[in-house]
CSV table of C-alpha atoms in Angstrom, one decimal:
chain,number,residue,atom,x,y,z
A,1,UNK,CA,-10.5,-48.8,25.9
A,2,UNK,CA,-7.0,-49.6,24.9
A,3,UNK,CA,-5.6,-46.8,27.1
A,4,UNK,CA,-7.6,-47.9,30.1
A,5,UNK,CA,-6.8,-51.6,29.9
A,6,UNK,CA,-3.2,-51.5,31.3
A,7,UNK,CA,-4.3,-49.3,34.2
A,8,UNK,CA,-7.2,-51.6,35.1
A,9,UNK,CA,-4.9,-54.6,34.8
A,10,UNK,CA,-2.4,-53.0,37.2
A,11,UNK,CA,-5.2,-52.3,39.7
A,12,UNK,CA,-6.4,-55.8,39.4
A,13,UNK,CA,-3.0,-57.4,39.9
A,14,UNK,CA,-2.4,-55.0,42.9
A,15,UNK,CA,-5.6,-56.2,44.6
A,16,UNK,CA,-7.3,-52.9,44.3
A,17,UNK,CA,-10.4,-54.4,42.6
A,18,UNK,CA,-12.9,-56.7,44.3
A,19,UNK,CA,-12.9,-59.0,41.3
A,20,UNK,CA,-11.6,-59.2,37.8
A,21,UNK,CA,-14.9,-58.9,35.9
A,22,UNK,CA,-14.3,-55.2,35.0
A,23,UNK,CA,-10.9,-56.1,33.6
A,24,UNK,CA,-12.2,-59.2,31.8
A,25,UNK,CA,-15.0,-57.3,30.1
A,26,UNK,CA,-12.7,-54.7,28.9
A,27,UNK,CA,-9.9,-57.1,27.9
A,28,UNK,CA,-12.4,-59.3,25.9
A,29,UNK,CA,-14.1,-56.4,24.3
A,30,UNK,CA,-10.8,-54.9,23.0
A,31,UNK,CA,-9.9,-58.3,21.6
A,32,UNK,CA,-13.2,-58.9,19.8
A,33,UNK,CA,-13.3,-55.3,18.4
A,34,UNK,CA,-9.8,-55.8,17.0
A,35,UNK,CA,-10.7,-59.1,15.3
A,36,UNK,CA,-9.1,-61.4,17.9
A,37,UNK,CA,-10.4,-64.1,20.2
A,38,UNK,CA,-11.5,-63.3,23.7
A,39,UNK,CA,-9.9,-64.8,26.8
A,40,UNK,CA,-12.6,-64.8,29.5
A,41,UNK,CA,-15.9,-65.5,27.6
A,42,UNK,CA,-17.5,-62.2,28.6
A,43,UNK,CA,-18.6,-61.2,25.0
A,44,UNK,CA,-21.8,-62.8,23.9
A,45,UNK,CA,-23.5,-62.2,20.6
A,46,UNK,CA,-27.0,-63.2,19.6
A,47,UNK,CA,-27.9,-65.3,16.6
A,48,UNK,CA,-30.8,-64.3,14.4
A,49,UNK,CA,-33.1,-66.8,16.2
A,50,UNK,CA,-32.1,-65.2,19.6
A,51,UNK,CA,-29.7,-67.9,20.7
A,52,UNK,CA,-26.8,-66.5,22.8
A,53,UNK,CA,-23.4,-67.1,21.1
A,54,UNK,CA,-20.2,-67.0,23.0
A,55,UNK,CA,-17.8,-65.1,20.7
A,56,UNK,CA,-14.6,-67.0,19.8
A,57,UNK,CA,-12.3,-68.0,22.7
A,58,UNK,CA,-8.5,-68.1,22.9
A,59,UNK,CA,-8.6,-71.3,25.0
A,60,UNK,CA,-12.0,-72.8,25.4
A,61,UNK,CA,-10.6,-75.8,27.3
A,62,UNK,CA,-9.1,-73.6,30.1
A,63,UNK,CA,-11.6,-70.7,30.1
A,64,UNK,CA,-12.9,-71.6,33.6
A,65,UNK,CA,-9.4,-71.7,35.0
A,66,UNK,CA,-8.6,-68.3,33.5
A,67,UNK,CA,-11.8,-66.9,34.9
A,68,UNK,CA,-11.1,-68.4,38.4
A,69,UNK,CA,-7.6,-66.8,38.4
A,70,UNK,CA,-9.2,-63.4,38.4
A,71,UNK,CA,-12.1,-64.2,40.7
A,72,UNK,CA,-14.9,-64.9,38.2
A,73,UNK,CA,-17.4,-67.7,38.3
A,74,UNK,CA,-17.3,-70.5,35.7
A,75,UNK,CA,-18.5,-69.6,32.2
A,76,UNK,CA,-21.6,-71.8,32.6
A,77,UNK,CA,-22.8,-69.7,35.5
A,78,UNK,CA,-22.2,-66.5,33.5
A,79,UNK,CA,-24.2,-67.9,30.6
A,80,UNK,CA,-27.3,-68.7,32.7
A,81,UNK,CA,-28.7,-65.2,32.6
A,82,UNK,CA,-28.3,-65.0,28.8
A,83,UNK,CA,-30.0,-68.4,28.5
A,84,UNK,CA,-32.8,-67.5,30.8
A,85,UNK,CA,-33.5,-64.3,28.9
A,86,UNK,CA,-33.3,-66.0,25.5
A,87,UNK,CA,-35.0,-69.2,26.5
A,88,UNK,CA,-32.3,-71.0,24.6
A,89,UNK,CA,-29.0,-72.7,25.6
A,90,UNK,CA,-25.9,-70.7,24.6
A,91,UNK,CA,-23.7,-72.0,21.8
A,92,UNK,CA,-20.1,-71.3,21.0
A,93,UNK,CA,-19.1,-69.4,17.9
A,94,UNK,CA,-16.3,-71.9,17.1
A,95,UNK,CA,-18.7,-74.9,17.2
A,96,UNK,CA,-19.3,-76.3,13.7
């Protein structure tokens, strides 16, 4: 994953990708796997009760702007499929 990320990022910045979702998924996954916070909100865990949990974000306040910059819809839209599947509203890991 780490080796592929810079190449995918180059393709995205060069306009060779239709949207940035592939890049965002890989970027966030590498961050979460290395114990860091994700940028785009693509990594969703599931609580014991089935509630979708958005793994920790670098900048929750600006996540929708970051997503927009790479052609992704707002996080709330992305979460709808998880919420429909679980029958529960998603929560954020950093909420206390």
